Amino acid sequence: TKIGDVDNTAKPHGFSAPQEDRTEKTTFSFQDQNIEENEVIALHFAAASNIEGYQMTLDLAQFELLEIIPQNELTMDNFGVFEQALTMVAEQSNQGFDLRLRAKQAGQLSSMLAVNDNITRSVAFEANGLSKGIALHFNPIQKETIQLNENVPNPWHLATNIGFYLPEANTAVTFTVVDEMGRVVYTA
């Protein structure tokens, strides 16, 4: 039985499928994150609205699959679970799913999770009959930065307060106030 094989390209007895150059991609987007060993994460997979259906192989070598949560008429019959991979097929664009995964080691999500063609060719089908490759997109990790807030009250007469935020408590900071001519009037 070939599970998750919309276009009859699955290789049921091996992990080697020919690679194709599919520059047009349908993307599944996630927020990138640093993951600790044994940390459990939840990921939501939803296809773009212009896609009629899709199939893919997810490389899960860095994770233990804890749970598959099918949505919008998907069932467990739409998934094939392998030792280090998951295949799936959706016949409608609104069919998404959630995964709960446990990291086998620490790392960054974008380097731990991938789509490939090792079992089933990862492809999305448009309404016009054209097909596209599938890619995962990871939004960058937002780094905490130093913040300097507006002074209160503003305008001020004799005194004002200037708030700030330091991402680390032990960051060495010099605070300097200058006048409109650029002359230092206060340093702390």
PDB file of C-alpha atoms in Angstrom:
ATOM      1  CA  THR A   1       0.000   0.000   0.000  1.00  0.00           C
ATOM      2  CA  LYS A   2       1.326   3.425  -0.957  1.00  0.00           C
ATOM      3  CA  ILE A   3       0.190   6.009   1.589  1.00  0.00           C
ATOM      4  CA  GLY A   4       0.182   9.693   0.654  1.00  0.00           C
ATOM      5  CA  ASP A   5       0.718   9.295  -3.074  1.00  0.00           C
ATOM      6  CA  VAL A   6      -1.491  11.703  -5.021  1.00  0.00           C
ATOM      7  CA  ASP A   7       0.637  11.508  -8.177  1.00  0.00           C
ATOM      8  CA  ASN A   8       1.929   7.898  -7.980  1.00  0.00           C
ATOM      9  CA  THR A   9       5.547   8.833  -7.217  1.00  0.00           C
ATOM     10  CA  ALA A  10       5.937   7.151  -3.809  1.00  0.00           C
ATOM     11  CA  LYS A  11       8.776   4.649  -3.366  1.00  0.00           C
ATOM     12  CA  PRO A  12       7.311   2.112  -0.923  1.00  0.00           C
ATOM     13  CA  HIS A  13      10.497   0.042  -0.544  1.00  0.00           C
ATOM     14  CA  GLY A  14      13.182   2.682  -0.338  1.00  0.00           C
ATOM     15  CA  PHE A  15      14.203   6.144   0.648  1.00  0.00           C
ATOM     16  CA  SER A  16      15.544   7.288  -2.729  1.00  0.00           C
ATOM     17  CA  ALA A  17      13.405   9.316  -5.084  1.00  0.00           C
ATOM     18  CA  PRO A  18      14.719  11.347  -7.989  1.00  0.00           C
ATOM     19  CA  GLN A  19      15.124  15.031  -7.182  1.00  0.00           C
ATOM     20  CA  GLU A  20      13.486  17.528  -9.499  1.00  0.00           C
ATOM     21  CA  ASP A  21      14.103  21.228  -9.960  1.00  0.00           C
ATOM     22  CA  ARG A  22      10.852  22.815  -8.851  1.00  0.00           C
ATOM     23  CA  THR A  23      11.620  26.503  -8.343  1.00  0.00           C
ATOM     24  CA  GLU A  24       7.997  27.489  -7.751  1.00  0.00           C
ATOM     25  CA  LYS A  25       7.202  26.644  -4.112  1.00  0.00           C
ATOM     26  CA  THR A  26       4.226  26.523  -1.831  1.00  0.00           C
ATOM     27  CA  THR A  27       5.461  27.376   1.650  1.00  0.00           C
ATOM     28  CA  PHE A  28       4.392  26.402   5.117  1.00  0.00           C
ATOM     29  CA  SER A  29       5.539  29.137   7.534  1.00  0.00           C
ATOM     30  CA  PHE A  30       6.678  28.773  11.130  1.00  0.00           C
ATOM     31  CA  GLN A  31       8.310  30.995  13.713  1.00  0.00           C
ATOM     32  CA  ASP A  32      11.902  29.841  14.072  1.00  0.00           C
ATOM     33  CA  GLN A  33      12.915  29.025  17.627  1.00  0.00           C
ATOM     34  CA  ASN A  34      15.660  27.536  19.712  1.00  0.00           C
ATOM     35  CA  ILE A  35      14.593  24.180  21.088  1.00  0.00           C
ATOM     36  CA  GLU A  36      16.000  22.379  24.086  1.00  0.00           C
ATOM     37  CA  GLU A  37      16.550  18.631  24.239  1.00  0.00           C
ATOM     38  CA  ASN A  38      13.270  16.858  25.192  1.00  0.00           C
ATOM     39  CA  GLU A  39      11.266  20.060  24.672  1.00  0.00           C
ATOM     40  CA  VAL A  40       7.789  19.468  23.239  1.00  0.00           C
ATOM     41  CA  ILE A  41       6.661  21.790  20.448  1.00  0.00           C
ATOM     42  CA  ALA A  42       3.421  22.119  18.486  1.00  0.00           C
ATOM     43  CA  LEU A  43       3.409  23.040  14.797  1.00  0.00           C
ATOM     44  CA  HIS A  44       0.398  23.960  12.641  1.00  0.00           C
ATOM     45  CA  PHE A  45       0.527  23.123   8.929  1.00  0.00           C
ATOM     46  CA  ALA A  46      -1.865  25.019   6.618  1.00  0.00           C
ATOM     47  CA  ALA A  47      -1.566  25.356   2.834  1.00  0.00           C
ATOM     48  CA  ALA A  48      -2.132  28.515   0.805  1.00  0.00           C
ATOM     49  CA  SER A  49      -5.702  29.045  -0.388  1.00  0.00           C
ATOM     50  CA  ASN A  50      -4.812  28.726  -4.099  1.00  0.00           C
ATOM     51  CA  ILE A  51      -3.717  25.096  -3.609  1.00  0.00           C
ATOM     52  CA  GLU A  52      -6.151  22.309  -4.522  1.00  0.00           C
ATOM     53  CA  GLY A  53      -4.221  19.581  -2.730  1.00  0.00           C
ATOM     54  CA  TYR A  54      -0.742  18.596  -1.609  1.00  0.00           C
ATOM     55  CA  GLN A  55       1.451  15.749  -0.419  1.00  0.00           C
ATOM     56  CA  MET A  56       4.782  15.769   1.344  1.00  0.00           C
ATOM     57  CA  THR A  57       7.412  13.895   3.270  1.00  0.00           C
ATOM     58  CA  LEU A  58       8.610  15.540   6.483  1.00  0.00           C
ATOM     59  CA  ASP A  59      12.061  14.615   7.772  1.00  0.00           C
ATOM     60  CA  LEU A  60      11.562  14.031  11.503  1.00  0.00           C
ATOM     61  CA  ALA A  61      14.976  12.517  12.305  1.00  0.00           C
ATOM     62  CA  GLN A  62      15.582  15.168  15.001  1.00  0.00           C
ATOM     63  CA  PHE A  63      12.192  14.608  16.663  1.00  0.00           C
ATOM     64  CA  GLU A  64      10.008  12.017  18.316  1.00  0.00           C
ATOM     65  CA  LEU A  65       6.487  12.246  16.864  1.00  0.00           C
ATOM     66  CA  LEU A  66       4.045  12.475  19.785  1.00  0.00           C
ATOM     67  CA  GLU A  67       0.764  13.311  18.099  1.00  0.00           C
ATOM     68  CA  ILE A  68      -0.819  14.055  14.729  1.00  0.00           C
ATOM     69  CA  ILE A  69      -3.976  16.178  14.893  1.00  0.00           C
ATOM     70  CA  PRO A  70      -5.794  16.063  11.523  1.00  0.00           C
ATOM     71  CA  GLN A  71      -8.151  18.952  10.684  1.00  0.00           C
ATOM     72  CA  ASN A  72     -10.918  19.689   8.159  1.00  0.00           C
ATOM     73  CA  GLU A  73     -11.862  16.157   7.128  1.00  0.00           C
ATOM     74  CA  LEU A  74      -8.329  14.755   7.227  1.00  0.00           C
ATOM     75  CA  THR A  75      -8.032  11.451   9.064  1.00  0.00           C
ATOM     76  CA  MET A  76      -5.113   9.304  10.163  1.00  0.00           C
ATOM     77  CA  ASP A  77      -5.512   7.510   6.806  1.00  0.00           C
ATOM     78  CA  ASN A  78      -3.962  10.638   5.217  1.00  0.00           C
ATOM     79  CA  PHE A  79      -0.681  10.052   7.079  1.00  0.00           C
ATOM     80  CA  GLY A  80       2.103   7.512   6.880  1.00  0.00           C
ATOM     81  CA  VAL A  81       4.349   7.281   9.937  1.00  0.00           C
ATOM     82  CA  PHE A  82       7.918   6.041   9.487  1.00  0.00           C
ATOM     83  CA  GLU A  83      10.866   5.781  11.879  1.00  0.00           C
ATOM     84  CA  GLN A  84      12.317   9.188  10.928  1.00  0.00           C
ATOM     85  CA  ALA A  85       9.694  10.617   8.597  1.00  0.00           C
ATOM     86  CA  LEU A  86       6.035  11.425   8.138  1.00  0.00           C
ATOM     87  CA  THR A  87       4.192  11.393   4.817  1.00  0.00           C
ATOM     88  CA  MET A  88       0.848  13.028   4.301  1.00  0.00           C
ATOM     89  CA  VAL A  89      -1.639  13.814   1.557  1.00  0.00           C
ATOM     90  CA  ALA A  90      -4.414  16.422   1.475  1.00  0.00           C
ATOM     91  CA  GLU A  91      -6.943  16.560  -1.336  1.00  0.00           C
ATOM     92  CA  GLN A  92      -8.213  20.050  -0.456  1.00  0.00           C
ATOM     93  CA  SER A  93      -6.418  23.297   0.395  1.00  0.00           C
ATOM     94  CA  ASN A  94      -8.277  23.780   3.680  1.00  0.00           C
ATOM     95  CA  GLN A  95      -7.005  20.482   5.044  1.00  0.00           C
ATOM     96  CA  GLY A  96      -4.315  21.249   7.576  1.00  0.00           C
ATOM     97  CA  PHE A  97      -2.918  19.440  10.549  1.00  0.00           C
ATOM     98  CA  ASP A  98      -0.999  19.949  13.774  1.00  0.00           C
ATOM     99  CA  LEU A  99       1.993  17.992  15.006  1.00  0.00           C
ATOM    100  CA  ARG A 100       3.288  17.609  18.541  1.00  0.00           C
ATOM    101  CA  LEU A 101       6.987  16.776  18.513  1.00  0.00           C
ATOM    102  CA  ARG A 102       9.661  16.152  21.169  1.00  0.00           C
ATOM    103  CA  ALA A 103      13.197  17.248  20.289  1.00  0.00           C
ATOM    104  CA  LYS A 104      15.796  14.472  20.497  1.00  0.00           C
ATOM    105  CA  GLN A 105      18.530  17.100  20.933  1.00  0.00           C
ATOM    106  CA  ALA A 106      18.847  20.859  21.297  1.00  0.00           C
ATOM    107  CA  GLY A 107      18.927  22.981  18.166  1.00  0.00           C
ATOM    108  CA  GLN A 108      17.182  25.577  16.047  1.00  0.00           C
ATOM    109  CA  LEU A 109      13.872  24.543  14.469  1.00  0.00           C
ATOM    110  CA  SER A 110      14.933  25.700  10.981  1.00  0.00           C
ATOM    111  CA  SER A 111      17.880  23.292  11.005  1.00  0.00           C
ATOM    112  CA  MET A 112      15.940  20.390  12.556  1.00  0.00           C
ATOM    113  CA  LEU A 113      12.792  20.156  10.408  1.00  0.00           C
ATOM    114  CA  ALA A 114      12.727  19.730   6.628  1.00  0.00           C
ATOM    115  CA  VAL A 115      10.587  18.632   3.702  1.00  0.00           C
ATOM    116  CA  ASN A 116      12.108  16.161   1.241  1.00  0.00           C
ATOM    117  CA  ASP A 117      11.176  13.693  -1.495  1.00  0.00           C
ATOM    118  CA  ASN A 118      12.654  10.606   0.182  1.00  0.00           C
ATOM    119  CA  ILE A 119       9.400   8.653   0.382  1.00  0.00           C
ATOM    120  CA  THR A 120       6.723  10.682  -1.381  1.00  0.00           C
ATOM    121  CA  ARG A 121       7.427  13.558  -3.748  1.00  0.00           C
ATOM    122  CA  SER A 122       6.583  16.782  -1.894  1.00  0.00           C
ATOM    123  CA  VAL A 123       4.315  18.683  -4.250  1.00  0.00           C
ATOM    124  CA  ALA A 124       1.315  21.030  -4.209  1.00  0.00           C
ATOM    125  CA  PHE A 125      -1.316  21.180  -6.946  1.00  0.00           C
ATOM    126  CA  GLU A 126      -2.955  24.404  -8.117  1.00  0.00           C
ATOM    127  CA  ALA A 127      -6.508  24.703  -9.491  1.00  0.00           C
ATOM    128  CA  ASN A 128      -5.083  25.247 -12.997  1.00  0.00           C
ATOM    129  CA  GLY A 129      -3.444  21.808 -12.917  1.00  0.00           C
ATOM    130  CA  LEU A 130       0.109  23.079 -12.386  1.00  0.00           C
ATOM    131  CA  SER A 131       2.246  21.669  -9.593  1.00  0.00           C
ATOM    132  CA  LYS A 132       4.726  23.377  -7.281  1.00  0.00           C
ATOM    133  CA  GLY A 133       7.343  22.145  -4.877  1.00  0.00           C
ATOM    134  CA  ILE A 134       6.836  22.486  -1.133  1.00  0.00           C
ATOM    135  CA  ALA A 135       9.149  24.365   1.201  1.00  0.00           C
ATOM    136  CA  LEU A 136       9.200  25.267   4.879  1.00  0.00           C
ATOM    137  CA  HIS A 137       9.745  28.951   5.688  1.00  0.00           C
ATOM    138  CA  PHE A 138      11.048  29.974   9.102  1.00  0.00           C
ATOM    139  CA  ASN A 139      10.517  33.531  10.313  1.00  0.00           C
ATOM    140  CA  PRO A 140      13.712  34.715  12.045  1.00  0.00           C
ATOM    141  CA  ILE A 141      14.140  34.645  15.799  1.00  0.00           C
ATOM    142  CA  GLN A 142      13.567  38.109  17.240  1.00  0.00           C
ATOM    143  CA  LYS A 143      16.551  39.168  19.309  1.00  0.00           C
ATOM    144  CA  GLU A 144      16.023  41.276  22.379  1.00  0.00           C
ATOM    145  CA  THR A 145      17.545  44.723  22.067  1.00  0.00           C
ATOM    146  CA  ILE A 146      18.178  47.693  24.311  1.00  0.00           C
ATOM    147  CA  GLN A 147      15.205  50.072  24.348  1.00  0.00           C
ATOM    148  CA  LEU A 148      15.212  53.766  25.213  1.00  0.00           C
ATOM    149  CA  ASN A 149      11.754  55.197  25.964  1.00  0.00           C
ATOM    150  CA  GLU A 150      10.505  58.762  25.584  1.00  0.00           C
ATOM    151  CA  ASN A 151      10.974  61.033  28.561  1.00  0.00           C
ATOM    152  CA  VAL A 152       7.986  61.714  30.862  1.00  0.00           C
ATOM    153  CA  PRO A 153       6.739  64.399  31.323  1.00  0.00           C
ATOM    154  CA  ASN A 154       7.439  65.904  27.932  1.00  0.00           C
ATOM    155  CA  PRO A 155       7.797  68.833  27.693  1.00  0.00           C
ATOM    156  CA  TRP A 156       9.488  69.090  31.052  1.00  0.00           C
ATOM    157  CA  HIS A 157      10.585  71.957  33.319  1.00  0.00           C
ATOM    158  CA  LEU A 158      12.901  70.977  36.173  1.00  0.00           C
ATOM    159  CA  ALA A 159      13.002  67.195  35.948  1.00  0.00           C
ATOM    160  CA  THR A 160      11.990  64.298  33.692  1.00  0.00           C
ATOM    161  CA  ASN A 161      12.193  60.509  33.771  1.00  0.00           C
ATOM    162  CA  ILE A 162      13.647  58.477  30.896  1.00  0.00           C
ATOM    163  CA  GLY A 163      12.795  54.788  30.937  1.00  0.00           C
ATOM    164  CA  PHE A 164      14.923  52.089  29.339  1.00  0.00           C
ATOM    165  CA  TYR A 165      15.086  48.319  28.981  1.00  0.00           C
ATOM    166  CA  LEU A 166      18.203  46.141  29.039  1.00  0.00           C
ATOM    167  CA  PRO A 167      17.810  42.514  27.893  1.00  0.00           C
ATOM    168  CA  GLU A 168      20.488  41.397  30.366  1.00  0.00           C
ATOM    169  CA  ALA A 169      20.764  42.676  33.926  1.00  0.00           C
ATOM    170  CA  ASN A 170      24.574  42.676  33.910  1.00  0.00           C
ATOM    171  CA  THR A 171      24.971  44.741  30.703  1.00  0.00           C
ATOM    172  CA  ALA A 172      27.387  47.623  31.273  1.00  0.00           C
ATOM    173  CA  VAL A 173      25.659  50.864  30.224  1.00  0.00           C
ATOM    174  CA  THR A 174      26.731  54.483  30.112  1.00  0.00           C
ATOM    175  CA  PHE A 175      23.889  56.988  29.927  1.00  0.00           C
ATOM    176  CA  THR A 176      24.768  60.369  28.417  1.00  0.00           C
ATOM    177  CA  VAL A 177      22.463  63.356  27.922  1.00  0.00           C
ATOM    178  CA  VAL A 178      23.477  66.026  25.403  1.00  0.00           C
ATOM    179  CA  ASP A 179      21.931  69.405  24.624  1.00  0.00           C
ATOM    180  CA  GLU A 180      20.800  70.621  21.209  1.00  0.00           C
ATOM    181  CA  MET A 181      24.396  71.665  20.406  1.00  0.00           C
ATOM    182  CA  GLY A 182      25.747  68.190  21.182  1.00  0.00           C
ATOM    183  CA  ARG A 183      27.414  69.213  24.464  1.00  0.00           C
ATOM    184  CA  VAL A 184      27.368  66.627  27.279  1.00  0.00           C
ATOM    185  CA  VAL A 185      25.176  67.868  30.127  1.00  0.00           C
ATOM    186  CA  TYR A 186      24.891  64.644  32.127  1.00  0.00           C
ATOM    187  CA  THR A 187      26.598  61.201  32.267  1.00  0.00           C
ATOM    188  CA  ALA A 188      25.769  58.264  34.480  1.00  0.00           C
TER     189      ALA A 188
END
